[in-house]
Amino acid sequence: MSEAFEIEPDLVAALRSCRHLAVLTGAGISAESGIPTFREALTGVWSEYDPEELATPEGFARNPDRVWGWYRSRRTRIAEAEPNPGHRALAELERRVPSMTLVTQNIDGLHLRAGHRDVIELHGNIGRVRCSVEGTVVERFEDGDRAPGCPTCGAPLRPDVIWFGELLPRAALERAWAAALSADLFLSIGTSNIVEPAASLPWAAAQSGARVVVINTTSEGQRRGPGIRHLVGPAGEVLPALVRAAWPRGSTPEAPGWRQA
Ligand code: APR
């Protein structure tokens, strides 16, 4: 596929010299791993399924087995998926820049599987299960079509993800805000930037003086403004190209002097 995006020299310079890079990812970064996004017109998860029934505490209370079964099939699909070049390029960036904070809205754990060390998972992780009443994470349970009971209190177990109408984990959110406010460069990747509070992070970063780069297959519906640049293309192509432009092959993190002073 031809590259519709252009990585300009000033962006390369900004990446090479940045002190603190903050990154927000959404479903788009995992699209090339075969995991559907949520809001794309024909292929998005929410064009086929009702979020009220499957991604709210009320929907779970009405029918825990239906919600459990749906997440179970998503968990299986995610377990079969592999990180793509976009995830791997971000993991490489973590090794290259002096400080990087990666905040993701994704629950698929693919950043960690790509070798990223520190990931703030704002919406939880589909691989974990917790008690719907006590909140305790449960390691052992009998998986099946029906929501298993908590070994301590018997309440139905649920995926350890954040549903619509629920509060985000406080410590994770505080770290994400602090990163946005202190970043000199902020990448917003593969998100429709609709769901708060994550949606506000790039704009808060821009207001604090960060250069913001939005990477998405479309710039439609994405915010524009001073200090905000759009690279239109698949994250799995744009991110490796960005890393290659900043650190052409051969200048590896292991090589002496790889990091520009
Ligand atoms: N590369 C980059 N961007 C892409 C790619 C790709 N290969 N494929 C799709 N996109 C873009 C789409 O254009 C869209 O803007 O990714 C975005 C995905 O948006 P959403 O489906 O709305 O996903 P996201 O922003 O992560 O949703 C936020 O909503 O349903 C909840 O909790 C769920 O975490 C999710 C949250």
Coordinates of C-alpha atoms in Angstrom, one line a residue, residues 34-238:
G34 CA -7.7 -8.8 13.3
I35 CA -9.6 -7.4 16.3
P36 CA -12.6 -5.4 15.2
T37 CA -12.9 -1.7 16.2
F38 CA -16.1 -0.5 17.9
R39 CA -17.5 2.4 15.9
E40 CA -16.7 1.9 12.3
A41 CA -19.9 1.9 10.3
L42 CA -20.0 -1.6 8.9
T43 CA -17.4 -3.6 10.8
G44 CA -17.5 -2.0 14.2
V45 CA -18.5 -4.2 17.2
W46 CA -21.3 -1.7 18.1
S47 CA -22.8 -1.9 14.7
E48 CA -23.6 -5.6 15.4
Y49 CA -24.1 -5.7 19.2
D50 CA -25.9 -3.6 21.7
P51 CA -23.5 -2.0 24.1
E52 CA -26.4 -1.4 26.6
E53 CA -26.9 -5.1 26.9
L54 CA -23.2 -6.2 26.7
A55 CA -21.1 -3.4 28.2
T56 CA -23.0 -1.9 31.1
P57 CA -23.5 -3.0 34.7
E58 CA -27.2 -3.0 34.1
G59 CA -26.9 -5.3 31.1
F60 CA -24.8 -7.6 33.2
A61 CA -27.3 -7.6 36.0
R62 CA -30.1 -8.4 33.6
N63 CA -28.3 -11.3 32.0
P64 CA -24.8 -12.2 33.4
D65 CA -24.6 -15.4 31.2
R66 CA -25.2 -13.5 28.0
V67 CA -22.5 -11.0 28.9
W68 CA -20.1 -13.7 30.1
G69 CA -20.6 -15.7 26.9
W70 CA -19.9 -12.7 24.7
Y71 CA -16.7 -11.8 26.5
R72 CA -15.7 -15.4 26.4
S73 CA -15.8 -15.5 22.7
R74 CA -14.0 -12.2 22.4
R75 CA -11.3 -13.5 24.8
T76 CA -10.8 -16.5 22.6
R77 CA -10.5 -14.4 19.5
I78 CA -8.0 -12.0 21.2
A79 CA -5.9 -14.9 22.5
E80 CA -5.5 -16.1 18.9
A81 CA -4.5 -12.6 17.7
E82 CA -0.8 -11.5 17.5
P83 CA 0.6 -8.0 18.1
N84 CA 1.2 -6.2 14.8
P85 CA 4.0 -3.9 13.6
G86 CA 2.2 -0.9 15.2
H87 CA 2.4 -2.5 18.7
R88 CA 6.0 -3.5 18.1
A89 CA 7.0 0.0 16.9
L90 CA 5.6 1.5 20.1
A91 CA 7.5 -1.1 22.2
E92 CA 10.6 -0.1 20.3
L93 CA 9.9 3.6 21.0
E94 CA 9.7 2.8 24.7
R95 CA 13.3 1.6 24.5
R96 CA 14.4 4.6 22.5
V97 CA 13.0 7.7 24.2
P98 CA 14.1 8.8 27.7
S99 CA 10.6 8.6 29.1
M100 CA 7.4 7.2 27.6
T101 CA 3.9 6.7 29.0
L102 CA 1.6 4.5 27.0
V103 CA -2.1 4.7 27.9
T104 CA -4.4 2.4 26.1
Q105 CA -8.2 2.0 26.0
N106 CA -7.8 -1.5 24.7
I107 CA -8.4 -4.5 26.8
D108 CA -6.6 -7.0 24.5
G109 CA -3.2 -6.9 26.2
L110 CA -1.4 -6.8 22.9
H111 CA 0.9 -4.0 23.9
L112 CA 2.3 -6.1 26.7
R113 CA 2.6 -9.1 24.4
A114 CA 4.5 -6.9 21.9
G115 CA 7.1 -6.4 24.6
H116 CA 6.0 -3.1 26.0
R117 CA 7.0 -2.9 29.6
D118 CA 4.8 -0.2 31.2
V119 CA 1.2 0.0 29.9
I120 CA -1.7 1.9 31.6
E121 CA -4.8 -0.1 30.7
L122 CA -7.5 2.5 31.3
H123 CA -10.3 0.1 30.5
G124 CA -9.0 -3.0 32.1
N125 CA -7.9 -6.3 30.6
I126 CA -10.2 -9.0 29.1
G127 CA -7.8 -11.7 30.3
R128 CA -8.6 -11.0 34.0
V129 CA -11.8 -11.9 35.8
R130 CA -13.2 -10.4 39.0
C131 CA -16.1 -10.9 41.3
S132 CA -19.0 -8.6 40.3
V133 CA -19.7 -7.8 43.9
E134 CA -16.4 -7.8 45.8
G135 CA -14.2 -6.7 43.0
T136 CA -11.5 -9.3 43.8
V137 CA -9.6 -10.7 40.9
V138 CA -10.2 -14.4 40.6
E139 CA -7.5 -16.6 39.1
R140 CA -9.3 -20.0 39.0
F141 CA -12.8 -20.5 37.8
E142 CA -14.7 -22.9 35.6
D143 CA -15.1 -21.4 32.2
G144 CA -18.2 -22.2 30.2
D145 CA -21.2 -20.6 28.6
R146 CA -22.6 -19.4 32.0
A147 CA -21.1 -16.8 34.3
P148 CA -19.2 -18.8 37.0
G149 CA -19.8 -18.0 40.7
C150 CA -17.2 -16.3 42.8
P151 CA -15.4 -18.9 45.0
T152 CA -15.8 -16.6 48.0
C153 CA -19.3 -15.2 47.8
G154 CA -21.0 -16.9 44.9
A155 CA -21.8 -13.7 43.0
P156 CA -21.3 -14.0 39.2
L157 CA -17.8 -13.4 38.0
R158 CA -17.3 -10.8 35.3
P159 CA -14.5 -9.6 33.0
D160 CA -12.1 -7.1 34.6
V161 CA -13.0 -4.4 32.2
I162 CA -14.6 -1.0 32.5
W163 CA -18.1 -0.7 31.1
F164 CA -20.1 2.4 30.1
G165 CA -21.2 4.3 33.2
E166 CA -18.4 2.9 35.4
L167 CA -15.5 4.8 36.9
L168 CA -12.0 4.2 35.7
P169 CA -9.3 3.0 38.1
R170 CA -8.2 6.1 39.9
A171 CA -4.5 5.5 40.0
A172 CA -4.4 4.7 36.3
L173 CA -6.3 7.8 35.4
E174 CA -4.1 10.0 37.5
R175 CA -1.0 8.7 35.9
A176 CA -2.5 9.2 32.4
W177 CA -3.4 12.8 33.2
A178 CA 0.0 13.5 34.7
A179 CA 1.6 12.1 31.5
A180 CA -0.5 14.1 29.2
L181 CA 0.2 17.3 31.1
S182 CA 4.0 16.8 31.2
A183 CA 4.5 15.4 27.7
D184 CA 6.4 17.3 25.0
L185 CA 5.1 15.0 22.3
F186 CA 1.7 13.2 22.4
L187 CA 0.6 10.5 19.9
S188 CA -3.1 9.7 19.7
I189 CA -3.4 6.5 17.7
G190 CA -6.4 4.6 16.3
T191 CA -9.1 6.1 18.5
S192 CA -12.3 7.9 17.5
N193 CA -11.6 10.0 20.6
I194 CA -15.2 10.0 21.7
V195 CA -15.2 8.1 25.0
E196 CA -14.3 10.2 28.0
P197 CA -12.1 10.7 29.9
A198 CA -9.5 9.2 27.6
A199 CA -10.7 11.4 24.7
S200 CA -9.6 14.5 26.5
L201 CA -6.0 13.5 27.1
P202 CA -4.6 14.6 23.7
W203 CA -6.3 18.0 23.9
A204 CA -5.1 18.5 27.5
A205 CA -1.6 17.7 26.3
A206 CA -2.0 20.2 23.4
Q207 CA -3.1 22.9 25.8
S208 CA -0.1 22.2 28.0
G209 CA 2.2 22.9 25.1
A210 CA 2.7 19.4 23.7
R211 CA 3.0 18.7 20.0
V212 CA 0.1 16.3 19.2
V213 CA 0.2 13.8 16.3
V214 CA -3.0 12.0 15.5
I215 CA -2.5 8.7 13.7
N216 CA -5.6 7.2 12.1
T217 CA -6.9 5.7 8.9
T218 CA -9.1 8.8 8.6
S219 CA -8.9 12.3 9.8
E220 CA -12.6 12.7 9.6
G221 CA -14.2 13.6 12.8
Q222 CA -10.9 14.1 14.5
R223 CA -10.1 17.4 16.3
R224 CA -8.0 20.0 14.5
G225 CA -6.2 23.0 15.9
P226 CA -2.9 24.6 16.5
G227 CA -0.1 22.1 17.4
I228 CA -2.2 19.1 16.2
R229 CA -1.0 17.2 13.2
H230 CA -2.6 14.3 11.4
L231 CA -0.8 11.3 9.8
V232 CA -3.5 9.4 7.9
G233 CA -2.8 5.8 7.4
P234 CA -2.8 2.4 9.2
A235 CA -1.0 2.5 12.5
G236 CA 0.9 -0.7 11.5
E237 CA 2.5 1.3 8.6
V238 CA 2.7 4.8 10.1

